[in-house]
XYZ file of N, CA, C and O in Angstrom:
520
model
N 45.302 -43.758 -19.425
C 44.271 -42.858 -19.061
C 45.055 -41.543 -17.944
O 45.741 -42.323 -17.309
N 44.408 -40.443 -18.494
C 45.037 -39.245 -17.476
C 44.716 -39.429 -16.081
O 43.453 -39.845 -15.892
N 45.642 -38.994 -15.049
C 45.177 -38.655 -13.925
C 44.553 -37.562 -13.816
O 44.932 -36.410 -14.151
N 43.398 -37.533 -13.013
C 42.878 -36.351 -12.610
C 42.752 -35.946 -11.102
O 42.614 -37.067 -10.534
N 42.747 -34.762 -10.861
C 42.342 -34.403 -9.230
C 41.090 -34.965 -9.050
O 40.321 -34.708 -10.146
N 40.956 -35.229 -7.821
C 39.440 -35.664 -7.360
C 38.354 -34.842 -7.732
O 37.414 -35.176 -8.163
N 38.497 -33.756 -7.828
C 37.752 -32.449 -7.927
C 37.318 -32.560 -9.490
O 36.083 -32.430 -9.791
N 38.051 -33.019 -10.271
C 37.785 -33.202 -11.655
C 37.531 -34.604 -12.335
O 37.621 -34.850 -13.477
N 37.470 -35.492 -11.591
C 37.156 -36.864 -11.720
C 36.054 -36.846 -12.893
O 35.030 -36.533 -12.388
N 36.224 -37.394 -13.996
C 35.216 -37.383 -14.999
C 33.824 -38.491 -14.586
O 34.206 -39.442 -14.121
N 33.171 -38.261 -15.335
C 31.863 -39.156 -15.260
C 32.546 -40.722 -15.793
O 33.160 -40.854 -16.887
N 31.985 -41.663 -15.330
C 32.245 -43.113 -15.891
C 30.824 -43.754 -15.982
O 30.125 -43.744 -14.968
N 30.810 -44.462 -17.274
C 29.805 -45.537 -17.536
C 29.971 -47.088 -17.660
O 30.857 -47.314 -18.251
N 29.187 -47.715 -16.821
C 29.350 -49.003 -16.939
C 27.821 -49.830 -17.774
O 26.826 -49.409 -16.823
N 28.056 -50.341 -18.688
C 26.881 -51.171 -19.288
C 26.916 -52.462 -19.043
O 28.014 -53.169 -19.400
N 25.957 -53.086 -18.514
C 26.029 -54.371 -18.653
C 25.810 -55.283 -19.812
O 24.745 -54.763 -20.325
N 26.482 -56.089 -19.923
C 26.282 -56.993 -21.044
C 26.726 -58.585 -21.041
O 27.183 -59.191 -21.618
N 26.047 -58.789 -19.868
C 26.166 -60.259 -19.191
C 25.376 -61.062 -19.951
O 24.836 -61.291 -20.848
N 24.633 -62.030 -18.784
C 24.187 -63.195 -19.093
C 22.490 -62.586 -19.904
O 22.285 -63.603 -20.859
N 21.860 -61.833 -19.623
C 20.886 -61.388 -20.198
C 20.662 -60.020 -20.479
O 20.100 -59.604 -21.794
N 21.361 -58.995 -20.133
C 21.354 -57.521 -20.254
C 22.098 -57.698 -21.815
O 23.104 -58.128 -22.003
N 21.530 -56.765 -22.862
C 22.178 -56.600 -23.853
C 22.037 -57.743 -24.842
O 22.825 -57.950 -25.846
N 21.353 -58.858 -24.517
C 21.092 -59.645 -25.502
C 19.703 -59.703 -26.233
O 18.722 -59.248 -25.931
N 19.476 -60.230 -27.574
C 18.613 -60.376 -28.210
C 17.679 -61.482 -27.399
O 16.100 -61.334 -27.790
N 18.355 -62.513 -26.950
C 17.184 -63.523 -26.555
C 16.249 -63.006 -25.368
O 14.919 -63.275 -25.470
N 16.549 -62.168 -24.616
C 15.630 -61.436 -23.435
C 15.041 -60.346 -24.080
O 13.760 -59.989 -23.527
N 15.472 -59.360 -25.193
C 14.931 -58.173 -25.446
C 15.162 -58.245 -26.906
O 16.047 -57.610 -27.612
N 14.395 -59.155 -27.706
C 14.336 -59.087 -29.087
C 13.917 -57.912 -29.667
O 12.966 -56.928 -29.079
N 14.837 -57.344 -30.962
C 14.313 -56.178 -31.351
C 14.935 -54.908 -31.037
O 14.478 -53.430 -31.282
N 15.430 -54.803 -29.677
C 16.404 -53.736 -29.013
C 17.580 -53.872 -29.849
O 18.516 -54.853 -29.718
N 18.111 -52.480 -30.207
C 19.719 -52.349 -30.559
C 20.580 -51.861 -29.503
O 20.918 -50.992 -29.419
N 21.209 -53.246 -28.969
C 21.989 -52.962 -27.759
C 23.225 -52.546 -28.177
O 23.802 -51.648 -27.210
N 23.691 -52.886 -29.244
C 25.092 -52.100 -29.837
C 25.137 -50.544 -29.969
O 25.476 -49.772 -29.418
N 23.605 -50.119 -30.462
C 23.289 -48.937 -30.587
C 23.325 -48.184 -29.256
O 23.866 -46.919 -29.061
N 22.626 -48.743 -28.351
C 22.579 -47.962 -26.853
C 24.072 -47.983 -26.229
O 24.484 -46.927 -25.783
N 24.855 -48.882 -26.589
C 26.145 -48.644 -25.835
C 27.040 -47.724 -26.603
O 27.670 -46.865 -25.972
N 26.874 -47.542 -27.888
C 27.645 -46.753 -28.724
C 27.247 -45.284 -28.270
O 28.005 -44.221 -28.072
N 25.650 -45.073 -28.077
C 25.185 -43.709 -27.696
C 25.888 -43.333 -26.254
O 25.929 -42.205 -26.060
N 25.918 -44.407 -25.481
C 26.383 -43.872 -23.940
C 27.756 -43.780 -24.132
O 28.115 -42.834 -23.290
N 28.426 -44.343 -24.890
C 30.091 -44.292 -24.959
C 30.095 -42.619 -25.737
O 31.001 -42.239 -25.116
N 29.580 -42.582 -26.329
C 29.596 -41.035 -26.894
C 29.314 -39.808 -26.158
O 29.527 -38.850 -25.876
N 28.117 -40.205 -25.224
C 27.887 -39.240 -24.260
C 28.837 -39.181 -23.285
O 29.166 -37.903 -22.806
N 29.352 -40.276 -22.663
C 30.610 -40.035 -21.643
C 31.676 -39.357 -22.182
O 32.207 -38.288 -21.340
N 31.977 -39.682 -23.326
C 33.133 -39.048 -23.867
C 33.014 -37.667 -24.385
O 34.231 -36.686 -24.063
N 31.749 -37.212 -24.521
C 31.511 -35.764 -24.656
C 31.499 -35.023 -23.302
O 32.060 -33.807 -23.576
N 31.639 -35.597 -22.379
C 31.667 -34.969 -21.041
C 33.032 -35.199 -20.376
O 33.430 -35.088 -19.319
N 33.834 -35.784 -21.293
C 35.361 -36.145 -21.016
C 35.579 -37.302 -19.995
O 36.247 -37.508 -19.419
N 34.434 -38.160 -20.155
C 34.300 -39.441 -19.308
C 34.677 -40.614 -20.111
O 34.900 -40.415 -21.311
N 34.320 -41.782 -19.555
C 34.273 -42.930 -20.254
C 33.208 -44.075 -20.143
O 32.492 -43.861 -19.262
N 33.163 -45.050 -20.972
C 32.153 -45.723 -20.994
C 32.581 -47.270 -21.033
O 33.637 -47.313 -22.203
N 32.232 -48.469 -20.502
C 32.687 -49.533 -20.868
C 31.486 -50.607 -20.599
O 30.727 -50.397 -19.830
N 31.850 -51.938 -21.470
C 30.589 -52.939 -20.813
C 31.301 -53.710 -20.114
O 32.685 -53.805 -19.814
N 30.548 -54.407 -19.204
C 30.832 -55.248 -17.867
C 30.150 -56.594 -17.970
O 29.052 -56.501 -18.562
N 30.344 -57.358 -17.413
C 29.719 -58.837 -17.331
C 28.623 -58.773 -16.596
O 28.207 -57.410 -16.105
N 27.880 -59.765 -16.189
C 26.716 -59.862 -15.481
C 27.071 -59.106 -14.019
O 27.931 -59.317 -13.326
N 26.201 -58.016 -13.596
C 26.169 -57.317 -12.333
C 24.931 -57.927 -11.519
O 24.634 -57.194 -10.227
N 24.378 -58.978 -11.992
C 23.414 -59.748 -10.878
C 21.990 -58.949 -10.544
O 21.697 -59.014 -9.494
N 21.484 -58.209 -11.685
C 20.271 -57.588 -11.347
C 19.591 -57.952 -12.502
O 18.897 -57.241 -13.321
N 19.411 -59.197 -13.102
C 18.690 -59.754 -14.067
C 17.329 -59.428 -14.242
O 16.527 -59.016 -15.313
N 16.525 -59.129 -13.078
C 14.974 -59.025 -12.942
C 14.764 -57.356 -13.347
O 14.002 -57.121 -14.072
N 16.128 -56.485 -13.555
C 15.761 -55.389 -13.947
C 16.862 -55.003 -15.339
O 16.999 -53.982 -15.687
N 16.886 -55.872 -16.134
C 17.763 -56.152 -16.986
C 18.045 -54.905 -18.042
O 17.014 -54.251 -18.094
N 19.113 -54.805 -18.605
C 19.631 -53.730 -19.428
C 19.949 -52.554 -18.194
O 19.660 -51.345 -18.127
N 20.880 -52.955 -17.524
C 21.410 -52.068 -16.363
C 22.364 -51.301 -17.313
O 23.540 -51.574 -17.711
N 22.551 -50.091 -16.196
C 23.689 -49.226 -16.724
C 24.031 -48.613 -15.334
O 23.134 -48.133 -14.576
N 25.147 -48.360 -15.057
C 25.779 -47.793 -13.645
C 26.603 -46.559 -13.967
O 27.481 -46.640 -14.794
N 26.089 -45.582 -13.681
C 26.826 -44.318 -13.675
C 27.566 -43.726 -12.488
O 26.848 -43.950 -11.351
N 28.841 -43.366 -12.503
C 29.494 -42.727 -11.608
C 29.563 -41.338 -11.886
O 30.514 -40.950 -13.022
N 28.932 -40.295 -11.516
C 28.908 -39.023 -11.695
C 30.285 -38.638 -11.530
O 30.980 -38.956 -11.038
N 30.485 -37.193 -12.235
C 31.809 -36.793 -12.422
C 31.784 -35.920 -10.834
O 30.926 -35.548 -10.419
N 33.206 -35.811 -10.370
C 33.284 -35.077 -9.141
C 33.921 -35.971 -7.803
O 33.989 -37.265 -8.577
N 33.961 -35.419 -6.784
C 34.415 -36.131 -5.486
C 32.994 -36.882 -4.924
O 32.045 -36.520 -4.698
N 33.473 -38.187 -4.314
C 32.452 -38.719 -3.898
C 30.993 -38.780 -4.074
O 30.071 -38.779 -3.435
N 31.023 -39.121 -5.489
C 29.605 -39.087 -6.113
C 29.241 -40.697 -6.219
O 30.134 -41.578 -6.516
N 28.254 -40.985 -5.515
C 27.697 -42.309 -5.499
C 27.283 -42.848 -6.726
O 26.859 -42.031 -7.608
N 27.425 -44.267 -7.046
C 27.030 -44.801 -8.296
C 25.520 -44.455 -8.452
O 24.864 -45.181 -7.309
N 25.000 -44.657 -9.603
C 23.631 -44.591 -9.584
C 23.361 -45.857 -10.617
O 23.918 -45.675 -11.734
N 22.670 -46.802 -10.148
C 22.043 -47.760 -10.732
C 20.641 -47.447 -11.572
O 19.721 -47.268 -11.181
N 20.784 -47.839 -12.845
C 19.711 -47.657 -13.558
C 19.398 -48.933 -14.415
O 20.173 -49.513 -15.135
N 18.210 -49.470 -14.163
C 17.474 -50.422 -14.867
C 16.312 -50.425 -16.216
O 15.967 -49.317 -16.145
N 16.462 -51.160 -17.071
C 15.344 -51.058 -18.048
C 15.797 -50.140 -19.196
O 14.594 -49.740 -19.454
N 16.951 -49.993 -19.309
C 17.621 -49.069 -20.619
C 17.302 -49.729 -21.684
O 18.139 -50.476 -22.220
N 16.008 -49.671 -22.028
C 15.635 -50.445 -23.247
C 15.115 -49.457 -24.707
O 15.371 -49.581 -25.758
N 13.958 -48.348 -24.054
C 13.358 -47.632 -25.126
C 14.257 -46.375 -25.480
O 15.127 -45.997 -24.701
N 13.911 -45.685 -26.569
C 14.830 -44.679 -27.324
C 14.453 -43.597 -26.158
O 15.412 -42.794 -25.762
N 13.652 -43.297 -25.527
C 13.005 -42.315 -24.839
C 14.014 -42.332 -23.488
O 14.700 -41.119 -22.923
N 14.265 -43.500 -22.816
C 14.851 -43.596 -21.819
C 16.636 -43.651 -22.130
O 17.318 -42.702 -21.300
N 16.891 -43.907 -23.047
C 18.126 -43.896 -23.578
C 18.566 -42.247 -23.844
O 19.649 -42.126 -23.474
N 17.790 -41.827 -24.580
C 18.101 -40.416 -25.003
C 18.309 -39.457 -23.730
O 18.809 -38.750 -23.416
N 17.131 -39.749 -22.677
C 17.296 -39.126 -21.235
C 18.698 -39.493 -20.568
O 19.260 -38.561 -20.067
N 18.794 -40.707 -20.319
C 19.929 -41.056 -19.804
C 21.390 -40.488 -20.671
O 22.411 -39.858 -20.052
N 21.502 -40.379 -21.979
C 22.446 -39.868 -22.624
C 22.720 -38.177 -22.262
O 23.788 -37.979 -22.136
N 21.258 -37.653 -22.035
C 21.747 -36.226 -21.830
C 22.070 -36.022 -20.786
O 22.871 -35.086 -20.296
N 21.976 -36.816 -19.568
C 22.506 -36.656 -18.340
C 23.785 -37.014 -18.142
O 24.525 -36.488 -17.739
N 24.143 -38.206 -19.017
C 25.702 -38.559 -18.697
C 26.471 -37.379 -19.569
O 27.618 -37.065 -18.912
N 26.099 -36.858 -20.831
C 26.778 -35.788 -21.550
C 27.126 -34.651 -20.622
O 27.859 -33.607 -21.146
N 25.871 -34.255 -19.361
C 26.287 -33.264 -18.691
C 27.277 -33.700 -17.458
O 27.293 -32.819 -16.305
N 27.630 -34.834 -17.615
C 28.474 -35.349 -16.409
C 27.729 -36.047 -15.135
O 28.328 -36.391 -14.261
N 26.504 -36.136 -15.626
C 25.455 -36.603 -14.398
C 25.844 -36.078 -13.315
O 25.758 -36.486 -12.082
N 26.123 -34.569 -12.991
C 26.507 -33.925 -11.813
C 25.213 -33.430 -11.277
O 25.308 -33.046 -10.105
N 23.729 -33.844 -11.699
C 22.700 -33.585 -10.845
C 21.707 -34.783 -10.700
O 22.516 -35.851 -11.437
N 20.891 -34.863 -9.747
C 20.081 -35.943 -9.779
C 19.476 -36.236 -11.027
O 19.161 -35.228 -11.892
N 19.262 -37.441 -11.389
C 18.469 -37.872 -12.746
C 17.151 -37.177 -12.749
O 16.583 -36.917 -11.787
N 16.648 -36.808 -14.101
C 15.262 -35.925 -14.332
C 14.167 -37.065 -13.825
O 14.488 -38.294 -13.677
N 13.010 -36.362 -13.597
C 12.028 -37.237 -13.035
C 11.493 -38.335 -14.147
O 11.101 -39.479 -13.615
N 11.678 -38.248 -15.545
C 11.450 -39.258 -16.291
C 12.413 -40.471 -16.143
O 12.282 -41.581 -16.479
N 13.632 -40.164 -15.733
C 14.672 -41.145 -15.623
C 14.560 -41.847 -14.287
O 14.759 -43.145 -13.985
N 14.001 -41.119 -13.270
C 14.000 -41.656 -11.866
C 13.032 -43.091 -11.486
O 13.661 -43.779 -10.754
N 12.127 -43.247 -12.310
C 11.495 -44.637 -12.071
C 12.608 -45.879 -12.530
O 12.240 -47.045 -12.135
N 13.476 -45.688 -13.164
C 14.588 -46.607 -13.608
C 15.757 -46.563 -12.599
O 16.376 -47.707 -12.943
N 15.836 -45.976 -11.686
C 17.011 -45.563 -10.565
C 16.466 -46.517 -9.485
O 15.363 -46.779 -9.127
N 17.340 -47.319 -9.144
C 17.264 -48.170 -7.985
C 18.461 -48.292 -6.865
O 19.255 -48.046 -7.428
N 18.169 -48.574 -5.697
C 19.215 -48.686 -4.660
C 19.623 -50.138 -4.661
O 19.098 -51.049 -4.290
N 20.756 -50.422 -5.121
C 21.300 -51.782 -5.286
C 21.363 -52.270 -3.809
O 21.433 -53.700 -3.748
N 21.773 -51.647 -2.942
C 21.824 -52.332 -1.573
C 20.480 -52.897 -1.106
O 20.381 -53.926 -0.566
N 19.488 -52.193 -1.259
C 18.169 -52.672 -0.976
C 17.174 -53.428 -2.130
O 16.473 -53.951 -1.959
N 17.738 -53.092 -3.489
C 17.204 -53.842 -4.620
C 15.563 -52.959 -4.780
O 14.789 -53.720 -5.338
N 15.502 -52.215 -4.080
C 14.007 -51.420 -3.914
C 14.176 -50.057 -5.144
O 15.117 -49.483 -5.271
N 13.289 -49.836 -5.777
C 13.010 -48.336 -6.503
C 13.620 -47.458 -5.722
O 13.280 -47.207 -4.507
N 14.191 -46.435 -6.199
C 14.708 -45.368 -5.386
C 13.639 -44.390 -5.003
O 13.780 -43.338 -4.371
N 12.630 -44.397 -5.716
C 11.535 -43.539 -5.696
C 11.847 -42.071 -6.226
O 12.745 -41.922 -6.963
N 10.955 -41.310 -5.888
C 10.889 -40.029 -6.344
C 12.149 -38.987 -6.292
O 12.760 -38.081 -6.969
N 12.698 -39.414 -5.066
C 14.077 -38.801 -4.766
C 15.205 -39.940 -4.348
O 14.721 -41.023 -3.786
N 16.214 -39.699 -4.824
C 17.245 -40.771 -4.514
C 17.776 -40.743 -3.227
O 17.669 -40.092 -2.336
N 18.107 -42.116 -2.767
C 18.295 -42.314 -1.508
C 19.627 -41.314 -1.270
O 19.266 -40.995 0.188
N 20.560 -41.415 -1.690
C 21.684 -40.394 -1.414
C 22.264 -40.048 -2.729
O 22.745 -40.926 -3.535
N 22.583 -38.731 -2.845
C 23.192 -38.207 -4.164
C 24.325 -37.088 -3.854
O 23.477 -36.176 -3.513
N 25.185 -37.661 -3.681
C 26.070 -36.520 -3.085
C 27.160 -36.015 -4.207
O 27.661 -36.901 -5.226
N 27.468 -34.997 -4.392
C 28.333 -34.150 -5.263
C 29.505 -33.722 -4.592
O 29.438 -33.165 -3.266
N 30.636 -33.590 -5.158
C 32.038 -33.223 -4.611
C 32.231 -31.799 -4.517
O 31.366 -31.040 -4.964
């Protein structure tokens, strides 16, 4: 992987594929592989990367995606309930732009503060860009 100056660090996406996220057992009828592919393409289109990770311990919000926006000191954004096509499309659009702005109003109900496990609400707890 190439080294990037901090100012140009690309977007990174982690998709939980642990004990219940990404499983037909918990979410039958959801094409989890297609969601992972779409997110990987969106991240790659922005010069970033995407990978699956094991359980991130947020099973009540299952189908978790963690986005580290491009740039310096960008906090990770935790997004839960990435299940339906509209949410996936909105998330992919945001990631494809490097996730350099706060998530759109339609995506915000899925954003949560991992530290408090509370919904982030209409405005994110903190969203810093470099």
